[in-house]
CSV table of C-alpha atoms in Angstrom, one decimal:
chain,number,residue,atom,x,y,z
A,1,MET,CA,-22.9,-14.5,0.9
A,2,LYS,CA,-20.3,-15.5,-1.8
A,3,LYS,CA,-17.1,-13.6,-1.6
A,4,ALA,CA,-16.3,-11.1,-4.3
A,5,LEU,CA,-13.2,-13.0,-5.7
A,6,ALA,CA,-14.3,-16.5,-4.6
A,7,ASP,CA,-13.8,-17.9,-8.2
A,8,ILE,CA,-10.2,-16.6,-8.6
A,9,LEU,CA,-7.1,-18.7,-7.9
A,10,VAL,CA,-3.9,-16.8,-7.4
A,11,LEU,CA,-0.4,-18.3,-7.4
A,12,ASP,CA,1.7,-15.9,-5.3
A,13,LEU,CA,5.5,-16.0,-5.8
A,14,THR,CA,6.1,-12.6,-4.1
A,15,ARG,CA,8.0,-11.7,-1.0
A,16,VAL,CA,8.7,-8.8,1.3
A,17,LEU,CA,6.0,-6.1,0.8
A,18,ALA,CA,4.8,-4.7,-2.5
A,19,GLY,CA,3.7,-8.1,-3.9
A,20,PRO,CA,2.4,-9.6,-0.7
A,21,TYR,CA,0.4,-6.4,-0.1
A,22,CYS,CA,-1.3,-6.9,-3.4
A,23,THR,CA,-2.1,-10.6,-2.8
A,24,MET,CA,-3.3,-9.8,0.7
A,25,MET,CA,-5.9,-7.4,-0.8
A,26,LEU,CA,-7.0,-10.2,-3.1
A,27,ALA,CA,-7.2,-12.8,-0.3
A,28,ASP,CA,-9.2,-10.4,1.9
A,29,TYR,CA,-11.9,-10.5,-0.8
A,30,GLY,CA,-12.0,-14.2,-1.1
A,31,ALA,CA,-9.5,-15.1,-3.8
A,32,GLU,CA,-7.7,-18.4,-3.1
A,33,VAL,CA,-4.2,-17.2,-2.8
A,34,ILE,CA,-1.5,-19.9,-2.7
A,35,LYS,CA,1.8,-18.4,-1.5
A,36,ILE,CA,4.7,-20.4,-3.0
A,37,GLU,CA,7.9,-20.1,-1.0
A,38,VAL,CA,11.5,-21.5,-1.3
A,39,PRO,CA,11.7,-24.7,0.8
A,40,GLY,CA,13.5,-24.3,4.1
A,41,LYS,CA,13.8,-20.5,3.8
A,42,GLY,CA,10.6,-18.9,2.7
A,43,ASP,CA,9.8,-15.2,2.4
A,44,ASP,CA,12.6,-12.9,3.7
A,45,THR,CA,10.2,-11.2,6.0
A,46,ARG,CA,9.7,-14.4,8.1
A,47,ALA,CA,12.9,-13.1,9.8
A,48,PHE,CA,11.9,-9.4,10.0
A,49,GLY,CA,10.9,-7.8,13.2
A,50,PRO,CA,8.9,-7.2,15.2
A,51,LEU,CA,8.9,-10.8,16.4
A,52,LYS,CA,6.6,-12.3,19.0
A,53,ASN,CA,7.2,-15.9,20.2
A,54,GLY,CA,9.8,-16.2,17.5
A,55,ALA,CA,7.3,-15.4,14.6
A,56,SER,CA,7.3,-12.2,12.5
A,57,MET,CA,4.4,-9.9,13.0
A,58,TYR,CA,5.5,-8.2,9.8
A,59,TYR,CA,5.0,-11.4,7.8
A,60,ALA,CA,1.8,-12.2,9.7
A,61,ASN,CA,0.2,-8.8,8.8
A,62,VAL,CA,0.6,-8.9,5.0
A,63,ASN,CA,0.3,-12.6,4.4
A,64,ARG,CA,-3.0,-13.3,6.3
A,65,GLY,CA,-5.7,-15.1,4.3
A,66,LYS,CA,-3.3,-17.1,2.2
A,67,LYS,CA,-2.4,-20.8,1.9
A,68,GLY,CA,1.3,-21.6,2.1
A,69,VAL,CA,3.2,-24.2,0.1
A,70,THR,CA,6.9,-24.7,-0.7
A,71,LEU,CA,8.3,-25.4,-4.1
A,72,ASN,CA,11.8,-25.4,-5.6
A,73,LEU,CA,11.4,-23.7,-9.0
A,74,LYS,CA,15.1,-24.3,-9.9
A,75,GLU,CA,14.5,-28.0,-10.3
A,76,ASP,CA,12.8,-29.5,-13.3
A,77,LYS,CA,10.3,-31.4,-11.1
A,78,GLY,CA,9.4,-28.2,-9.3
A,79,LYS,CA,8.9,-26.3,-12.6
A,80,LYS,CA,6.7,-29.1,-13.9
A,81,ILE,CA,4.5,-28.9,-10.8
A,82,PHE,CA,4.3,-25.1,-11.1
A,83,LEU,CA,3.3,-25.3,-14.7
A,84,ASP,CA,0.6,-27.8,-13.8
A,85,MET,CA,-0.7,-25.4,-11.2
A,86,VAL,CA,-0.7,-22.6,-13.7
A,87,LYS,CA,-3.1,-24.6,-15.9
A,88,ARG,CA,-5.7,-24.3,-13.1
A,89,ALA,CA,-4.9,-20.7,-12.0
A,90,ASP,CA,-6.3,-17.3,-12.9
A,91,VAL,CA,-3.4,-15.1,-11.8
A,92,VAL,CA,0.4,-15.5,-11.2
A,93,VAL,CA,2.0,-12.7,-9.2
A,94,GLU,CA,5.7,-12.2,-8.9
A,95,ASN,CA,8.2,-9.5,-7.8
A,96,TYR,CA,11.5,-10.9,-9.0
A,97,ARG,CA,13.9,-8.7,-10.9
A,98,PRO,CA,12.7,-8.6,-14.5
A,99,GLY,CA,14.1,-11.5,-16.5
A,100,VAL,CA,14.5,-13.9,-13.6
A,101,MET,CA,11.3,-15.9,-14.4
A,102,ASP,CA,12.3,-16.0,-18.0
A,103,LYS,CA,15.7,-17.6,-17.1
A,104,LEU,CA,13.8,-20.2,-15.1
A,105,GLY,CA,11.7,-21.0,-18.1
A,106,LEU,CA,8.6,-19.7,-16.3
A,107,GLY,CA,8.1,-16.3,-17.9
A,108,TYR,CA,4.8,-15.1,-19.3
A,109,GLU,CA,5.4,-16.4,-22.8
A,110,GLU,CA,5.9,-19.9,-21.4
A,111,LEU,CA,3.1,-19.7,-18.9
A,112,LYS,CA,0.5,-18.6,-21.5
A,113,LYS,CA,1.3,-21.8,-23.6
A,114,ASN,CA,-0.1,-23.7,-20.6
A,115,ASN,CA,-3.0,-21.3,-20.0
A,116,ASP,CA,-3.8,-18.5,-22.4
A,117,ARG,CA,-6.2,-17.0,-19.8
A,118,ILE,CA,-3.5,-16.5,-17.2
A,119,ILE,CA,-3.0,-13.0,-15.8
A,120,TYR,CA,0.7,-12.6,-15.3
A,121,ALA,CA,1.3,-9.7,-12.8
A,122,ALA,CA,4.7,-8.4,-11.9
A,123,VAL,CA,5.9,-5.5,-9.7
A,124,SER,CA,9.5,-4.4,-9.8
A,125,GLY,CA,11.6,-1.3,-9.0
A,126,PHE,CA,11.7,0.1,-12.6
A,127,GLY,CA,9.3,-2.1,-14.6
A,128,CYS,CA,10.0,-4.9,-17.1
A,129,TYR,CA,11.2,-2.6,-19.9
A,130,GLY,CA,13.3,0.5,-20.2
A,131,PRO,CA,17.0,1.2,-19.8
A,132,LYS,CA,16.8,1.0,-16.0
A,133,SER,CA,14.6,-2.1,-15.8
A,134,LEU,CA,17.3,-4.4,-14.5
A,135,ARG,CA,18.2,-2.2,-11.5
A,136,PRO,CA,17.2,-3.5,-8.1
A,137,GLY,CA,14.2,-1.8,-6.6
A,138,TYR,CA,13.5,-1.2,-2.9
A,139,ASP,CA,11.1,1.3,-1.4
A,140,ILE,CA,13.8,3.9,-0.6
A,141,ILE,CA,15.1,3.6,-4.2
A,142,ALA,CA,11.6,4.2,-5.5
A,143,GLN,CA,11.0,7.2,-3.2
A,144,ALA,CA,14.3,8.8,-4.2
A,145,THR,CA,14.1,8.1,-7.9
A,146,GLY,CA,10.5,8.9,-8.2
A,147,GLY,CA,10.9,12.4,-6.7
A,148,LEU,CA,8.9,11.9,-3.5
A,149,MET,CA,11.9,12.5,-1.3
A,150,SER,CA,12.7,15.8,-3.0
A,151,ILE,CA,9.3,17.3,-1.9
A,152,THR,CA,9.2,15.8,1.5
A,153,GLY,CA,10.8,17.6,4.4
A,154,GLU,CA,11.3,20.9,6.1
A,155,PRO,CA,12.5,24.1,4.4
A,156,GLY,CA,16.3,24.5,4.4
A,157,ARG,CA,16.9,20.7,4.8
A,158,HIS,CA,17.5,17.9,2.3
A,159,GLY,CA,14.5,15.7,1.3
A,160,ILE,CA,13.6,12.8,3.5
A,161,ARG,CA,11.9,9.5,3.0
A,162,VAL,CA,8.2,9.2,3.9
A,163,GLY,CA,8.0,7.4,7.2
A,164,ASN,CA,6.5,4.2,5.9
A,165,ALA,CA,7.3,2.1,2.8
A,166,MET,CA,5.0,4.3,0.6
A,167,GLY,CA,6.6,3.2,-2.7
A,168,ASP,CA,6.0,-0.5,-1.9
A,169,VAL,CA,2.4,0.2,-0.7
A,170,LEU,CA,1.6,2.2,-3.8
A,171,GLY,CA,3.2,-0.4,-6.0
A,172,GLY,CA,1.1,-3.1,-4.3
A,173,MET,CA,-2.1,-1.2,-4.7
A,174,ASN,CA,-1.4,-0.5,-8.3
A,175,LEU,CA,-0.7,-4.1,-8.9
A,176,THR,CA,-4.0,-5.0,-7.4
A,177,ILE,CA,-5.8,-2.5,-9.6
A,178,GLY,CA,-4.0,-3.9,-12.7
A,179,ILE,CA,-4.9,-7.4,-11.9
A,180,LEU,CA,-8.6,-6.5,-11.5
A,181,ILE,CA,-8.6,-4.6,-14.7
A,182,ALA,CA,-6.9,-7.5,-16.5
A,183,LEU,CA,-9.5,-9.9,-15.1
A,184,HIS,CA,-12.3,-7.8,-16.4
A,185,ALA,CA,-10.6,-7.4,-19.8
A,186,ARG,CA,-10.4,-11.2,-19.9
A,187,THR,CA,-14.2,-11.4,-19.7
A,188,ILE,CA,-14.3,-9.3,-22.9
A,189,THR,CA,-11.4,-10.9,-24.8
A,190,GLY,CA,-11.2,-14.4,-23.3
A,191,LYS,CA,-7.5,-14.0,-23.0
A,192,GLY,CA,-5.1,-13.2,-20.2
A,193,GLN,CA,-2.3,-10.7,-20.4
A,194,ARG,CA,0.8,-9.3,-18.6
A,195,VAL,CA,0.4,-6.6,-16.0
A,196,ASP,CA,3.6,-4.6,-15.3
A,197,VAL,CA,3.9,-2.2,-12.4
A,198,SER,CA,6.9,-0.2,-11.4
A,199,LEU,CA,7.5,1.1,-7.9
A,200,VAL,CA,9.1,4.2,-9.4
A,201,ASP,CA,6.1,4.8,-11.7
A,202,SER,CA,3.8,4.4,-8.8
A,203,VAL,CA,5.7,7.1,-6.8
A,204,VAL,CA,5.8,9.5,-9.8
A,205,SER,CA,2.1,9.1,-10.3
A,206,SER,CA,1.5,10.1,-6.7
A,207,LEU,CA,3.3,13.4,-7.1
A,208,GLU,CA,0.1,15.0,-8.5
A,209,THR,CA,0.6,18.8,-8.3
A,210,GLY,CA,4.3,18.6,-7.7
A,211,THR,CA,5.0,17.8,-11.4
A,212,GLN,CA,2.5,20.4,-12.5
A,213,ARG,CA,4.2,23.2,-10.5
A,214,TYR,CA,7.5,22.3,-12.1
A,215,PHE,CA,6.0,22.2,-15.6
A,216,ALA,CA,4.4,25.6,-15.0
A,217,SER,CA,7.4,27.4,-13.6
A,218,GLY,CA,10.5,25.4,-14.6
A,219,LYS,CA,11.6,25.6,-11.0
A,220,GLN,CA,12.1,22.9,-8.5
A,221,PRO,CA,9.3,22.7,-5.9
A,222,GLU,CA,10.6,23.9,-2.5
A,223,LEU,CA,10.5,21.8,0.6
A,224,MET,CA,7.6,23.1,2.6
A,225,GLY,CA,7.1,20.8,5.6
A,226,ASN,CA,3.4,20.2,6.2
A,227,ARG,CA,2.2,23.1,4.0
A,228,TYR,CA,0.5,22.4,0.7
A,229,ALA,CA,1.4,24.5,-2.3
A,230,ALA,CA,-2.1,24.6,-3.9
A,231,ALA,CA,-4.2,25.8,-0.9
A,232,TYR,CA,-3.8,27.8,2.4
A,233,PRO,CA,-4.3,27.6,5.3
A,234,TYR,CA,-3.5,23.9,4.6
A,235,ASP,CA,-0.7,23.2,7.1
A,236,SER,CA,0.1,22.3,10.7
A,237,PHE,CA,-0.3,24.8,13.5
A,238,LYS,CA,0.8,25.1,17.1
A,239,ALA,CA,-1.6,24.6,20.0
A,240,SER,CA,-0.9,24.8,23.7
A,241,ASP,CA,0.1,21.2,23.9
A,242,GLY,CA,1.3,20.3,20.5
A,243,PHE,CA,0.3,20.5,16.8
A,244,PHE,CA,-2.8,20.0,14.7
A,245,VAL,CA,-3.7,20.5,11.1
A,246,ILE,CA,-6.2,22.7,9.2
A,247,GLY,CA,-7.3,21.8,5.7
A,248,CYS,CA,-8.8,25.0,4.4
A,249,GLY,CA,-9.1,24.2,0.7
A,250,ASN,CA,-11.2,27.1,-0.7
A,251,ASP,CA,-12.4,30.6,-0.1
A,252,LYS,CA,-15.7,29.6,1.5
A,253,LEU,CA,-13.9,27.6,4.2
A,254,PHE,CA,-11.5,30.5,4.8
A,255,SER,CA,-14.5,32.8,5.3
A,256,LEU,CA,-16.0,30.4,7.8
A,257,PHE,CA,-12.6,30.3,9.6
A,258,CYS,CA,-12.2,34.0,9.8
A,259,ASN,CA,-15.8,34.8,10.7
A,260,ASN,CA,-16.7,31.9,13.1
A,261,VAL,CA,-13.4,30.8,14.6
A,262,LEU,CA,-10.8,33.6,14.5
A,263,ASN,CA,-13.5,36.3,14.8
A,264,ARG,CA,-11.3,38.3,12.4
A,265,PRO,CA,-13.6,39.2,9.4
A,266,GLU,CA,-11.2,42.0,8.4
A,267,LEU,CA,-8.7,39.3,7.2
A,268,LEU,CA,-11.1,38.7,4.3
A,269,GLU,CA,-10.6,42.3,3.1
A,270,ASP,CA,-6.8,42.0,3.3
A,271,SER,CA,-5.5,41.9,-0.2
A,272,ARG,CA,-2.8,39.3,0.9
A,273,PHE,CA,-5.5,36.8,2.0
A,274,ALA,CA,-8.5,37.7,-0.2
A,275,THR,CA,-8.1,34.7,-2.5
A,276,ASN,CA,-6.6,31.2,-2.2
A,277,ILE,CA,-3.8,32.0,-4.6
A,278,LYS,CA,-2.9,35.1,-2.6
A,279,ARG,CA,-3.0,33.1,0.7
A,280,CYS,CA,-0.6,30.6,-0.8
A,281,GLU,CA,1.7,33.5,-1.8
A,282,TYR,CA,1.5,35.1,1.7
A,283,HIS,CA,1.4,32.0,3.8
A,284,ALA,CA,4.3,33.1,6.0
A,285,GLU,CA,2.4,36.2,7.0
A,286,LEU,CA,-0.9,34.3,7.7
A,287,LYS,CA,0.5,31.4,9.7
A,288,PRO,CA,1.5,33.5,12.8
A,289,ILE,CA,-1.9,35.3,12.8
A,290,ILE,CA,-3.6,31.9,13.0
A,291,GLU,CA,-1.2,30.7,15.7
A,292,GLU,CA,-1.9,33.8,17.8
A,293,TRP,CA,-5.3,32.2,18.2
A,294,SER,CA,-4.4,28.5,18.3
A,295,VAL,CA,-1.8,28.7,21.1
A,296,ASN,CA,-4.6,29.6,23.5
A,297,TYR,CA,-6.3,26.2,23.0
A,298,SER,CA,-5.3,22.6,23.4
A,299,ILE,CA,-5.1,20.4,20.3
A,300,ASP,CA,-8.5,18.8,20.9
A,301,GLU,CA,-10.1,22.1,21.8
A,302,ALA,CA,-8.9,23.8,18.6
A,303,VAL,CA,-9.9,20.9,16.4
A,304,ASP,CA,-13.4,20.8,18.0
A,305,LEU,CA,-13.9,24.5,17.5
A,306,LEU,CA,-12.8,24.3,13.9
A,307,ASN,CA,-14.9,21.3,13.0
A,308,GLU,CA,-18.0,22.7,14.7
A,309,ALA,CA,-17.6,25.8,12.5
A,310,GLY,CA,-17.4,23.6,9.4
A,311,VAL,CA,-13.6,24.0,8.9
A,312,PRO,CA,-11.7,20.8,8.3
A,313,ALA,CA,-9.1,20.1,11.1
A,314,ALA,CA,-7.6,17.2,12.8
A,315,PRO,CA,-5.1,16.3,15.5
A,316,ILE,CA,-1.7,15.0,14.4
A,317,ASN,CA,-2.4,11.6,15.9
A,318,ASP,CA,0.4,9.3,17.2
A,319,LEU,CA,-0.1,5.6,16.8
A,320,GLN,CA,-1.7,5.2,20.2
A,321,ARG,CA,-4.4,7.7,19.2
A,322,VAL,CA,-4.9,6.1,15.8
A,323,THR,CA,-5.2,2.6,17.3
A,324,GLU,CA,-7.6,3.8,20.0
A,325,ASP,CA,-9.8,5.9,17.7
A,326,ASP,CA,-13.2,4.3,17.7
A,327,HIS,CA,-14.0,5.5,14.2
A,328,ILE,CA,-10.8,4.1,12.7
A,329,ALA,CA,-10.1,1.0,14.8
A,330,ASN,CA,-13.6,-0.3,15.5
A,331,VAL,CA,-16.3,1.2,13.2
A,332,ARG,CA,-14.1,1.2,10.1
A,333,GLU,CA,-12.4,-2.1,11.2
A,334,MET,CA,-8.9,-0.9,10.4
A,335,PHE,CA,-7.3,-3.1,13.1
A,336,VAL,CA,-8.8,-6.6,13.0
A,337,PRO,CA,-8.2,-9.1,15.8
A,338,LEU,CA,-6.8,-12.4,14.5
A,339,HIS,CA,-5.4,-15.5,16.3
A,340,HIS,CA,-2.1,-16.7,15.0
A,341,PRO,CA,-1.0,-20.2,16.1
A,342,ILE,CA,2.5,-19.0,17.2
A,343,ILE,CA,2.1,-15.3,17.9
A,344,GLY,CA,-1.2,-15.7,19.6
A,345,ASP,CA,-3.9,-13.0,19.7
A,346,MET,CA,-2.8,-10.1,17.5
A,347,LYS,CA,-4.3,-7.3,15.4
A,348,VAL,CA,-3.6,-6.9,11.7
A,349,ASN,CA,-4.3,-3.9,9.5
A,350,GLY,CA,-7.8,-3.9,8.0
A,351,ASN,CA,-8.5,-3.6,4.3
A,352,PRO,CA,-9.1,0.0,3.3
A,353,VAL,CA,-11.5,-1.0,0.5
A,354,LYS,CA,-15.0,-1.4,1.8
A,355,LEU,CA,-17.5,-3.4,-0.3
A,356,LEU,CA,-20.7,-3.1,1.6
A,357,ASP,CA,-22.3,-6.3,0.3
A,358,THR,CA,-19.4,-8.7,-0.4
A,359,LYS,CA,-17.3,-7.6,2.5
A,360,ALA,CA,-13.6,-8.4,3.2
A,361,ASP,CA,-13.0,-11.4,5.4
A,362,ILE,CA,-9.9,-11.3,7.5
A,363,SER,CA,-10.0,-14.5,9.5
A,364,ARG,CA,-7.2,-16.8,8.3
A,365,PRO,CA,-3.8,-16.2,9.8
A,366,ALA,CA,-0.6,-16.2,7.7
A,367,PRO,CA,0.6,-19.7,7.0
A,368,ALA,CA,3.6,-21.5,8.5
A,369,LEU,CA,6.3,-22.4,5.9
A,370,GLY,CA,4.8,-25.2,3.7
A,371,GLN,CA,1.8,-25.5,6.0
A,372,ASP,CA,-0.6,-26.4,3.2
A,373,ASN,CA,1.6,-28.6,1.1
A,374,GLY,CA,-0.6,-31.6,1.6
A,375,GLU,CA,-4.0,-29.9,1.1
A,376,VAL,CA,-3.0,-27.9,-2.0
A,377,TYR,CA,-1.0,-30.5,-3.9
A,378,LYS,CA,-3.6,-33.2,-3.2
A,379,SER,CA,-6.7,-31.1,-4.1
A,380,LEU,CA,-5.2,-29.2,-7.0
A,381,LEU,CA,-2.9,-31.8,-8.6
A,382,GLY,CA,-4.1,-35.1,-7.1
A,383,PHE,CA,-0.8,-36.0,-5.5
A,384,ASP,CA,-0.9,-38.8,-2.9
A,385,GLU,CA,0.9,-39.0,0.4
A,386,SER,CA,3.8,-41.2,-0.9
A,387,PHE,CA,4.5,-38.9,-3.8
A,388,LEU,CA,4.5,-35.9,-1.5
A,389,GLU,CA,7.0,-37.7,0.8
A,390,LYS,CA,9.2,-38.3,-2.2
A,391,LEU,CA,9.1,-34.7,-3.3
A,392,LYS,CA,10.1,-33.7,0.3
A,393,GLU,CA,13.0,-36.1,0.3
A,394,ASP,CA,14.2,-34.7,-3.1
A,395,LYS,CA,13.9,-31.1,-1.7
A,396,ILE,CA,11.3,-30.2,-4.3
A,397,ILE,CA,8.9,-29.1,-1.6
C-alpha cells in the first residue's frame, strides 16, 4: 500500500531535537526527507550520548527514515544547489534563529521566488516575530519562559523542569501539525506559505487549566506534586512497595471507588467529599483516608483492584516496566527494532500516531554524514560523478 506522505519531498535543515522530531514523524509516514547537514560536522547530536560503537543513539533515534546529504550553504555554489532542490521540494524545515536564513539569502521570500508552492516551516525558541524573537531557544528556556516549570514540582519547593525535553517535543509535534495543515491549504489555494512555531508558545498552549485557574482567581497556581487541581482523587498514592496513581475524574468514579474498593460508602455522604469541587478543596483530608487502604496492598494489587472496579489507576512505571510492557512495547509498537550499520541492533521509539491503513514504516536507519550525496544529487539534480568529486574538493558537499 502506498504510504500516506509518499508524494511529499522535505528538505530538512534542522538539528538537535524539535526540528528532527518533526521530520522524523513525516519520514515515518513515507515523506522523502533529505537531511542537509554541514560538511565535516553535521548535526550537533551526532556527538551526543548515549554512544554505542562510537555512534550516537540520540541521533539515530530521531533521524531514522531520512536520507542524508552534506551542503555548505555559506558558499554561492551551495546556495545555488539548495535553490535548485527547493524547486523540486514540497517542504523546507529549519530551526535556525530567526533571520539566519534571510542573511544567507535563503529565507522564505527568496525561496518562494523559486517555488511558490513551497511550505517553509520553522521552529525557534520565541517565534519569528515579537520583541523576544531573536533570543536563543532551548528546551529549558521554553519550559521556564512558558510557565511549565512554575507548576511542576512539590509543594514548598521551587519549580522544576519536566524530566524530558517536553518543550522541544511539543514544538516538533506542533511543527508537524502546521506542515500538514499548510499542505492541505495548498490543495485549496495552490500556494505554499510560512509555518512559524515557537517552543514557548507550544509550552504555553500545554498549560491548559493552569492559565484558567490564574485568570479566575488572580493567584499563582501552587505547586502540587502529582495532584491535579481540577479533579480528586487524581494523584499518586502509597502502596506497600511504592507508589501508584488514581485518576478519579468525576463523581461516578468516586462512587465506584468508595463502594467497591474502599468499602466506605459513608464517604459519599461526607460534605467534604460529596462533589468533585469539594474533594479538590479537601484533598489533604481525603488522601490519608485512601492511603489507609492502599498501604495494605502492593502496587500491582491495588491497581488491579481499582481497574477491576472500573476506577482508572496505574503503576508509576520505571523505564524497565515501560519497555517490557507488552501493550506498549509490542502491541502498540512503541519500541521498534532497527539495525543500524554502526550501532548494530537497537530499538527506536515508535510513532505515536497510528493510521490503521497507511501505517508508519520505521525501517531505514539514520544516515551517516553525507551518506546519500551520490544518490540524491544524481537523481534530484542530475549531477554526474565528476561534478560531485569537484564539489567535494571545493568543500561544497
